[in-house]
């Protein structure tokens, strides 16, 4: 079949199809061997190994597609018609697919996120499981696997808690009663945190006065967790340690207090609201009566 300068035969078409399948199979096999056999035996971090395997897969697929086209007797100069048709299809309905595909390539080489990272996208927080060509799988703390288009990680704001390192700061607010020796309370809080094994991570923990509230003076105890996976457990353990320290040192945590004032009437009795007057009797043909608003208690 000759269409302009492009000539396609059944044998060439079969060669292209077989070449594509061989290229995809070989790329997947190499990626599997890298992820399961080669890279785990090297001193490479798991997320770096996954990125290297994914890059190798993309390169092998690209080389395989070019070799499949060459095996079918097609030259790049003869693909003008095919490229034009593809451009029209992209213009009509494939913008999102191409956008996500290009975003996946950017994620593979720029590496703003990696497999195993703890990320927050919009209102969702979870751990990256796999970065694909079109979408990325994020597993939330509730156990759900969320498929996020790759373009969301390029165009939207993404918080990566483990991009540079895996340390993370936690903050625990504690209130003490007015009249407490603030410097003593600050030292007690600091000693209670340092006494806990998880409170000695760098940077060193610190305790600061946060604000003067209505019923208490609020302190903020800030501790760094060496790993983001330890945040929940360390928050609970440090909170228990602070409670035990406060109880041992006799420092009270106040409850909110409200003062209620009752204004008495001139005769000494408590003021009571005035009941509304009774509704007038209704006669035939008259509109329904409406109740008068209550009187002013003052």
JSON list of N, CA and C in Angstrom, two decimals, residues 36-91:
[
{"chain": "A", "resi": 36, "resn": "UNK", "atom": "N", "xyz": [14.72, -7.03, 41.08]},
{"chain": "A", "resi": 36, "resn": "UNK", "atom": "CA", "xyz": [14.65, -8.20, 41.95]},
{"chain": "A", "resi": 36, "resn": "UNK", "atom": "C", "xyz": [16.00, -8.87, 42.21]},
{"chain": "A", "resi": 37, "resn": "UNK", "atom": "N", "xyz": [16.95, -8.76, 41.28]},
{"chain": "A", "resi": 37, "resn": "UNK", "atom": "CA", "xyz": [18.18, -9.52, 41.41]},
{"chain": "A", "resi": 37, "resn": "UNK", "atom": "C", "xyz": [19.43, -8.64, 41.53]},
{"chain": "A", "resi": 38, "resn": "UNK", "atom": "N", "xyz": [19.54, -7.64, 40.69]},
{"chain": "A", "resi": 38, "resn": "UNK", "atom": "CA", "xyz": [20.80, -6.89, 40.60]},
{"chain": "A", "resi": 38, "resn": "UNK", "atom": "C", "xyz": [20.88, -5.78, 41.64]},
{"chain": "A", "resi": 39, "resn": "UNK", "atom": "N", "xyz": [19.92, -4.83, 41.60]},
{"chain": "A", "resi": 39, "resn": "UNK", "atom": "CA", "xyz": [20.00, -3.65, 42.45]},
{"chain": "A", "resi": 39, "resn": "UNK", "atom": "C", "xyz": [19.85, -3.96, 43.94]},
{"chain": "A", "resi": 40, "resn": "UNK", "atom": "N", "xyz": [19.02, -4.93, 44.37]},
{"chain": "A", "resi": 40, "resn": "UNK", "atom": "CA", "xyz": [18.97, -5.22, 45.81]},
{"chain": "A", "resi": 40, "resn": "UNK", "atom": "C", "xyz": [20.30, -5.68, 46.40]},
{"chain": "A", "resi": 41, "resn": "UNK", "atom": "N", "xyz": [21.22, -6.19, 45.59]},
{"chain": "A", "resi": 41, "resn": "UNK", "atom": "CA", "xyz": [22.51, -6.64, 46.09]},
{"chain": "A", "resi": 41, "resn": "UNK", "atom": "C", "xyz": [23.56, -5.53, 46.11]},
{"chain": "A", "resi": 42, "resn": "UNK", "atom": "N", "xyz": [23.19, -4.35, 45.66]},
{"chain": "A", "resi": 42, "resn": "UNK", "atom": "CA", "xyz": [24.12, -3.22, 45.65]},
{"chain": "A", "resi": 42, "resn": "UNK", "atom": "C", "xyz": [23.76, -2.27, 46.80]},
{"chain": "A", "resi": 43, "resn": "UNK", "atom": "N", "xyz": [24.72, -1.47, 47.27]},
{"chain": "A", "resi": 43, "resn": "UNK", "atom": "CA", "xyz": [24.44, -0.52, 48.36]},
{"chain": "A", "resi": 43, "resn": "UNK", "atom": "C", "xyz": [23.72, 0.72, 47.87]},
{"chain": "A", "resi": 44, "resn": "UNK", "atom": "N", "xyz": [22.59, 0.51, 47.24]},
{"chain": "A", "resi": 44, "resn": "UNK", "atom": "CA", "xyz": [21.79, 1.61, 46.70]},
{"chain": "A", "resi": 44, "resn": "UNK", "atom": "C", "xyz": [20.47, 1.66, 47.46]},
{"chain": "A", "resi": 45, "resn": "UNK", "atom": "N", "xyz": [20.01, 2.87, 47.77]},
{"chain": "A", "resi": 45, "resn": "UNK", "atom": "CA", "xyz": [18.74, 3.02, 48.48]},
{"chain": "A", "resi": 45, "resn": "UNK", "atom": "C", "xyz": [17.61, 2.45, 47.64]},
{"chain": "A", "resi": 46, "resn": "UNK", "atom": "N", "xyz": [16.56, 1.90, 48.28]},
{"chain": "A", "resi": 46, "resn": "UNK", "atom": "CA", "xyz": [15.46, 1.29, 47.51]},
{"chain": "A", "resi": 46, "resn": "UNK", "atom": "C", "xyz": [14.81, 2.24, 46.53]},
{"chain": "A", "resi": 47, "resn": "UNK", "atom": "N", "xyz": [14.59, 3.52, 46.95]},
{"chain": "A", "resi": 47, "resn": "UNK", "atom": "CA", "xyz": [13.94, 4.44, 46.03]},
{"chain": "A", "resi": 47, "resn": "UNK", "atom": "C", "xyz": [14.85, 4.80, 44.85]},
{"chain": "A", "resi": 48, "resn": "UNK", "atom": "N", "xyz": [16.16, 4.89, 45.07]},
{"chain": "A", "resi": 48, "resn": "UNK", "atom": "CA", "xyz": [17.08, 5.15, 43.97]},
{"chain": "A", "resi": 48, "resn": "UNK", "atom": "C", "xyz": [17.15, 3.95, 43.02]},
{"chain": "A", "resi": 49, "resn": "UNK", "atom": "N", "xyz": [17.07, 2.74, 43.56]},
{"chain": "A", "resi": 49, "resn": "UNK", "atom": "CA", "xyz": [17.07, 1.56, 42.71]},
{"chain": "A", "resi": 49, "resn": "UNK", "atom": "C", "xyz": [15.83, 1.51, 41.83]},
{"chain": "A", "resi": 50, "resn": "UNK", "atom": "N", "xyz": [14.66, 1.85, 42.41]},
{"chain": "A", "resi": 50, "resn": "UNK", "atom": "CA", "xyz": [13.43, 1.86, 41.61]},
{"chain": "A", "resi": 50, "resn": "UNK", "atom": "C", "xyz": [13.51, 2.90, 40.50]},
{"chain": "A", "resi": 51, "resn": "UNK", "atom": "N", "xyz": [14.08, 4.08, 40.80]},
{"chain": "A", "resi": 51, "resn": "UNK", "atom": "CA", "xyz": [14.22, 5.11, 39.78]},
{"chain": "A", "resi": 51, "resn": "UNK", "atom": "C", "xyz": [15.16, 4.67, 38.66]},
{"chain": "A", "resi": 52, "resn": "UNK", "atom": "N", "xyz": [16.27, 4.03, 39.02]},
{"chain": "A", "resi": 52, "resn": "UNK", "atom": "CA", "xyz": [17.21, 3.56, 38.00]},
{"chain": "A", "resi": 52, "resn": "UNK", "atom": "C", "xyz": [16.58, 2.50, 37.12]},
{"chain": "A", "resi": 53, "resn": "UNK", "atom": "N", "xyz": [15.82, 1.59, 37.72]},
{"chain": "A", "resi": 53, "resn": "UNK", "atom": "CA", "xyz": [15.15, 0.55, 36.92]},
{"chain": "A", "resi": 53, "resn": "UNK", "atom": "C", "xyz": [14.11, 1.16, 35.99]},
{"chain": "A", "resi": 54, "resn": "UNK", "atom": "N", "xyz": [13.40, 2.17, 36.47]},
{"chain": "A", "resi": 54, "resn": "UNK", "atom": "CA", "xyz": [12.38, 2.79, 35.63]},
{"chain": "A", "resi": 54, "resn": "UNK", "atom": "C", "xyz": [13.01, 3.56, 34.46]},
{"chain": "A", "resi": 55, "resn": "UNK", "atom": "N", "xyz": [14.11, 4.25, 34.72]},
{"chain": "A", "resi": 55, "resn": "UNK", "atom": "CA", "xyz": [14.80, 4.95, 33.63]},
{"chain": "A", "resi": 55, "resn": "UNK", "atom": "C", "xyz": [15.32, 3.97, 32.58]},
{"chain": "A", "resi": 56, "resn": "UNK", "atom": "N", "xyz": [15.89, 2.87, 33.03]},
{"chain": "A", "resi": 56, "resn": "UNK", "atom": "CA", "xyz": [16.38, 1.86, 32.09]},
{"chain": "A", "resi": 56, "resn": "UNK", "atom": "C", "xyz": [15.25, 1.32, 31.24]},
{"chain": "A", "resi": 57, "resn": "UNK", "atom": "N", "xyz": [14.08, 1.14, 31.85]},
{"chain": "A", "resi": 57, "resn": "UNK", "atom": "CA", "xyz": [12.92, 0.63, 31.11]},
{"chain": "A", "resi": 57, "resn": "UNK", "atom": "C", "xyz": [12.52, 1.62, 30.01]},
{"chain": "A", "resi": 58, "resn": "UNK", "atom": "N", "xyz": [12.47, 2.90, 30.34]},
{"chain": "A", "resi": 58, "resn": "UNK", "atom": "CA", "xyz": [12.08, 3.90, 29.34]},
{"chain": "A", "resi": 58, "resn": "UNK", "atom": "C", "xyz": [13.08, 3.94, 28.19]},
{"chain": "A", "resi": 59, "resn": "UNK", "atom": "N", "xyz": [14.37, 3.88, 28.50]},
{"chain": "A", "resi": 59, "resn": "UNK", "atom": "CA", "xyz": [15.39, 3.94, 27.45]},
{"chain": "A", "resi": 59, "resn": "UNK", "atom": "C", "xyz": [15.29, 2.72, 26.55]},
{"chain": "A", "resi": 60, "resn": "UNK", "atom": "N", "xyz": [15.14, 1.54, 27.12]},
{"chain": "A", "resi": 60, "resn": "UNK", "atom": "CA", "xyz": [15.04, 0.33, 26.31]},
{"chain": "A", "resi": 60, "resn": "UNK", "atom": "C", "xyz": [13.79, 0.33, 25.44]},
{"chain": "A", "resi": 61, "resn": "UNK", "atom": "N", "xyz": [12.68, 0.81, 25.96]},
{"chain": "A", "resi": 61, "resn": "UNK", "atom": "CA", "xyz": [11.46, 0.87, 25.16]},
{"chain": "A", "resi": 61, "resn": "UNK", "atom": "C", "xyz": [11.65, 1.82, 23.98]},
{"chain": "A", "resi": 62, "resn": "UNK", "atom": "N", "xyz": [12.26, 2.99, 24.22]},
{"chain": "A", "resi": 62, "resn": "UNK", "atom": "CA", "xyz": [12.48, 3.94, 23.12]},
{"chain": "A", "resi": 62, "resn": "UNK", "atom": "C", "xyz": [13.39, 3.35, 22.05]},
{"chain": "A", "resi": 63, "resn": "UNK", "atom": "N", "xyz": [14.49, 2.73, 22.48]},
{"chain": "A", "resi": 63, "resn": "UNK", "atom": "CA", "xyz": [15.39, 2.11, 21.51]},
{"chain": "A", "resi": 63, "resn": "UNK", "atom": "C", "xyz": [14.70, 0.98, 20.77]},
{"chain": "A", "resi": 64, "resn": "UNK", "atom": "N", "xyz": [13.91, 0.18, 21.47]},
{"chain": "A", "resi": 64, "resn": "UNK", "atom": "CA", "xyz": [13.21, -0.92, 20.82]},
{"chain": "A", "resi": 64, "resn": "UNK", "atom": "C", "xyz": [12.20, -0.46, 19.79]},
{"chain": "A", "resi": 65, "resn": "UNK", "atom": "N", "xyz": [11.48, 0.64, 20.08]},
{"chain": "A", "resi": 65, "resn": "UNK", "atom": "CA", "xyz": [10.51, 1.16, 19.10]},
{"chain": "A", "resi": 65, "resn": "UNK", "atom": "C", "xyz": [11.22, 1.66, 17.84]},
{"chain": "A", "resi": 66, "resn": "UNK", "atom": "N", "xyz": [12.34, 2.34, 18.01]},
{"chain": "A", "resi": 66, "resn": "UNK", "atom": "CA", "xyz": [13.08, 2.81, 16.84]},
{"chain": "A", "resi": 66, "resn": "UNK", "atom": "C", "xyz": [13.60, 1.63, 16.01]},
{"chain": "A", "resi": 67, "resn": "UNK", "atom": "N", "xyz": [14.11, 0.59, 16.68]},
{"chain": "A", "resi": 67, "resn": "UNK", "atom": "CA", "xyz": [14.60, -0.58, 15.96]},
{"chain": "A", "resi": 67, "resn": "UNK", "atom": "C", "xyz": [13.45, -1.33, 15.28]},
{"chain": "A", "resi": 68, "resn": "UNK", "atom": "N", "xyz": [12.26, -1.35, 15.91]},
{"chain": "A", "resi": 68, "resn": "UNK", "atom": "CA", "xyz": [11.12, -2.01, 15.28]},
{"chain": "A", "resi": 68, "resn": "UNK", "atom": "C", "xyz": [10.70, -1.29, 14.01]},
{"chain": "A", "resi": 69, "resn": "UNK", "atom": "N", "xyz": [10.71, 0.04, 14.05]},
{"chain": "A", "resi": 69, "resn": "UNK", "atom": "CA", "xyz": [10.38, 0.81, 12.84]},
{"chain": "A", "resi": 69, "resn": "UNK", "atom": "C", "xyz": [11.42, 0.58, 11.76]},
{"chain": "A", "resi": 70, "resn": "UNK", "atom": "N", "xyz": [12.70, 0.52, 12.15]},
{"chain": "A", "resi": 70, "resn": "UNK", "atom": "CA", "xyz": [13.75, 0.27, 11.16]},
{"chain": "A", "resi": 70, "resn": "UNK", "atom": "C", "xyz": [13.63, -1.12, 10.57]},
{"chain": "A", "resi": 71, "resn": "UNK", "atom": "N", "xyz": [13.25, -2.11, 11.41]},
{"chain": "A", "resi": 71, "resn": "UNK", "atom": "CA", "xyz": [13.08, -3.47, 10.89]},
{"chain": "A", "resi": 71, "resn": "UNK", "atom": "C", "xyz": [11.93, -3.57, 9.93]},
{"chain": "A", "resi": 72, "resn": "UNK", "atom": "N", "xyz": [10.93, -2.72, 10.09]},
{"chain": "A", "resi": 72, "resn": "UNK", "atom": "CA", "xyz": [9.80, -2.72, 9.15]},
{"chain": "A", "resi": 72, "resn": "UNK", "atom": "C", "xyz": [10.06, -1.94, 7.89]},
{"chain": "A", "resi": 73, "resn": "UNK", "atom": "N", "xyz": [11.26, -1.39, 7.73]},
{"chain": "A", "resi": 73, "resn": "UNK", "atom": "CA", "xyz": [11.59, -0.66, 6.51]},
{"chain": "A", "resi": 73, "resn": "UNK", "atom": "C", "xyz": [11.06, 0.75, 6.49]},
{"chain": "A", "resi": 74, "resn": "UNK", "atom": "N", "xyz": [10.68, 1.29, 7.63]},
{"chain": "A", "resi": 74, "resn": "UNK", "atom": "CA", "xyz": [10.15, 2.64, 7.70]},
{"chain": "A", "resi": 74, "resn": "UNK", "atom": "C", "xyz": [11.25, 3.61, 8.09]},
{"chain": "A", "resi": 75, "resn": "UNK", "atom": "N", "xyz": [11.31, 4.72, 7.40]},
{"chain": "A", "resi": 75, "resn": "UNK", "atom": "CA", "xyz": [12.25, 5.78, 7.71]},
{"chain": "A", "resi": 75, "resn": "UNK", "atom": "C", "xyz": [11.51, 6.92, 8.39]},
{"chain": "A", "resi": 76, "resn": "UNK", "atom": "N", "xyz": [12.25, 7.65, 9.20]},
{"chain": "A", "resi": 76, "resn": "UNK", "atom": "CA", "xyz": [11.62, 8.76, 9.91]},
{"chain": "A", "resi": 76, "resn": "UNK", "atom": "C", "xyz": [11.08, 9.82, 8.96]},
{"chain": "A", "resi": 77, "resn": "UNK", "atom": "N", "xyz": [11.73, 9.97, 7.83]},
{"chain": "A", "resi": 77, "resn": "UNK", "atom": "CA", "xyz": [11.25, 10.95, 6.86]},
{"chain": "A", "resi": 77, "resn": "UNK", "atom": "C", "xyz": [9.94, 10.54, 6.21]},
{"chain": "A", "resi": 78, "resn": "UNK", "atom": "N", "xyz": [9.59, 9.26, 6.31]},
{"chain": "A", "resi": 78, "resn": "UNK", "atom": "CA", "xyz": [8.35, 8.78, 5.71]},
{"chain": "A", "resi": 78, "resn": "UNK", "atom": "C", "xyz": [7.18, 8.80, 6.69]},
{"chain": "A", "resi": 79, "resn": "UNK", "atom": "N", "xyz": [7.41, 9.26, 7.90]},
{"chain": "A", "resi": 79, "resn": "UNK", "atom": "CA", "xyz": [6.34, 9.25, 8.90]},
{"chain": "A", "resi": 79, "resn": "UNK", "atom": "C", "xyz": [5.64, 10.60, 9.02]},
{"chain": "A", "resi": 80, "resn": "UNK", "atom": "N", "xyz": [5.75, 11.44, 8.00]},
{"chain": "A", "resi": 80, "resn": "UNK", "atom": "CA", "xyz": [5.12, 12.76, 8.07]},
{"chain": "A", "resi": 80, "resn": "UNK", "atom": "C", "xyz": [3.61, 12.66, 8.18]},
{"chain": "A", "resi": 81, "resn": "UNK", "atom": "N", "xyz": [3.01, 11.77, 7.39]},
{"chain": "A", "resi": 81, "resn": "UNK", "atom": "CA", "xyz": [1.56, 11.60, 7.42]},
{"chain": "A", "resi": 81, "resn": "UNK", "atom": "C", "xyz": [1.10, 11.06, 8.78]},
{"chain": "A", "resi": 82, "resn": "UNK", "atom": "N", "xyz": [1.85, 10.08, 9.31]},
{"chain": "A", "resi": 82, "resn": "UNK", "atom": "CA", "xyz": [1.48, 9.51, 10.60]},
{"chain": "A", "resi": 82, "resn": "UNK", "atom": "C", "xyz": [1.60, 10.55, 11.73]},
{"chain": "A", "resi": 83, "resn": "UNK", "atom": "N", "xyz": [2.67, 11.33, 11.69]},
{"chain": "A", "resi": 83, "resn": "UNK", "atom": "CA", "xyz": [2.85, 12.37, 12.71]},
{"chain": "A", "resi": 83, "resn": "UNK", "atom": "C", "xyz": [1.76, 13.43, 12.60]},
{"chain": "A", "resi": 84, "resn": "UNK", "atom": "N", "xyz": [1.35, 13.76, 11.39]},
{"chain": "A", "resi": 84, "resn": "UNK", "atom": "CA", "xyz": [0.29, 14.76, 11.21]},
{"chain": "A", "resi": 84, "resn": "UNK", "atom": "C", "xyz": [-1.03, 14.24, 11.77]},
{"chain": "A", "resi": 85, "resn": "UNK", "atom": "N", "xyz": [-1.35, 12.97, 11.48]},
{"chain": "A", "resi": 85, "resn": "UNK", "atom": "CA", "xyz": [-2.59, 12.40, 12.02]},
{"chain": "A", "resi": 85, "resn": "UNK", "atom": "C", "xyz": [-2.54, 12.34, 13.54]},
{"chain": "A", "resi": 86, "resn": "UNK", "atom": "N", "xyz": [-1.37, 11.99, 14.08]},
{"chain": "A", "resi": 86, "resn": "UNK", "atom": "CA", "xyz": [-1.24, 11.94, 15.54]},
{"chain": "A", "resi": 86, "resn": "UNK", "atom": "C", "xyz": [-1.41, 13.32, 16.16]},
{"chain": "A", "resi": 87, "resn": "UNK", "atom": "N", "xyz": [-0.90, 14.34, 15.50]},
{"chain": "A", "resi": 87, "resn": "UNK", "atom": "CA", "xyz": [-1.04, 15.71, 16.01]},
{"chain": "A", "resi": 87, "resn": "UNK", "atom": "C", "xyz": [-2.50, 16.13, 16.04]},
{"chain": "A", "resi": 88, "resn": "UNK", "atom": "N", "xyz": [-3.26, 15.74, 15.00]},
{"chain": "A", "resi": 88, "resn": "UNK", "atom": "CA", "xyz": [-4.69, 16.07, 15.00]},
{"chain": "A", "resi": 88, "resn": "UNK", "atom": "C", "xyz": [-5.41, 15.35, 16.13]},
{"chain": "A", "resi": 89, "resn": "UNK", "atom": "N", "xyz": [-5.06, 14.06, 16.37]},
{"chain": "A", "resi": 89, "resn": "UNK", "atom": "CA", "xyz": [-5.69, 13.32, 17.47]},
{"chain": "A", "resi": 89, "resn": "UNK", "atom": "C", "xyz": [-5.36, 13.92, 18.82]},
{"chain": "A", "resi": 90, "resn": "UNK", "atom": "N", "xyz": [-4.11, 14.36, 18.99]},
{"chain": "A", "resi": 90, "resn": "UNK", "atom": "CA", "xyz": [-3.73, 15.00, 20.25]},
{"chain": "A", "resi": 90, "resn": "UNK", "atom": "C", "xyz": [-4.49, 16.30, 20.44]},
{"chain": "A", "resi": 91, "resn": "UNK", "atom": "N", "xyz": [-4.67, 17.05, 19.34]},
{"chain": "A", "resi": 91, "resn": "UNK", "atom": "CA", "xyz": [-5.38, 18.32, 19.46]},
{"chain": "A", "resi": 91, "resn": "UNK", "atom": "C", "xyz": [-6.83, 18.14, 19.84]}
]
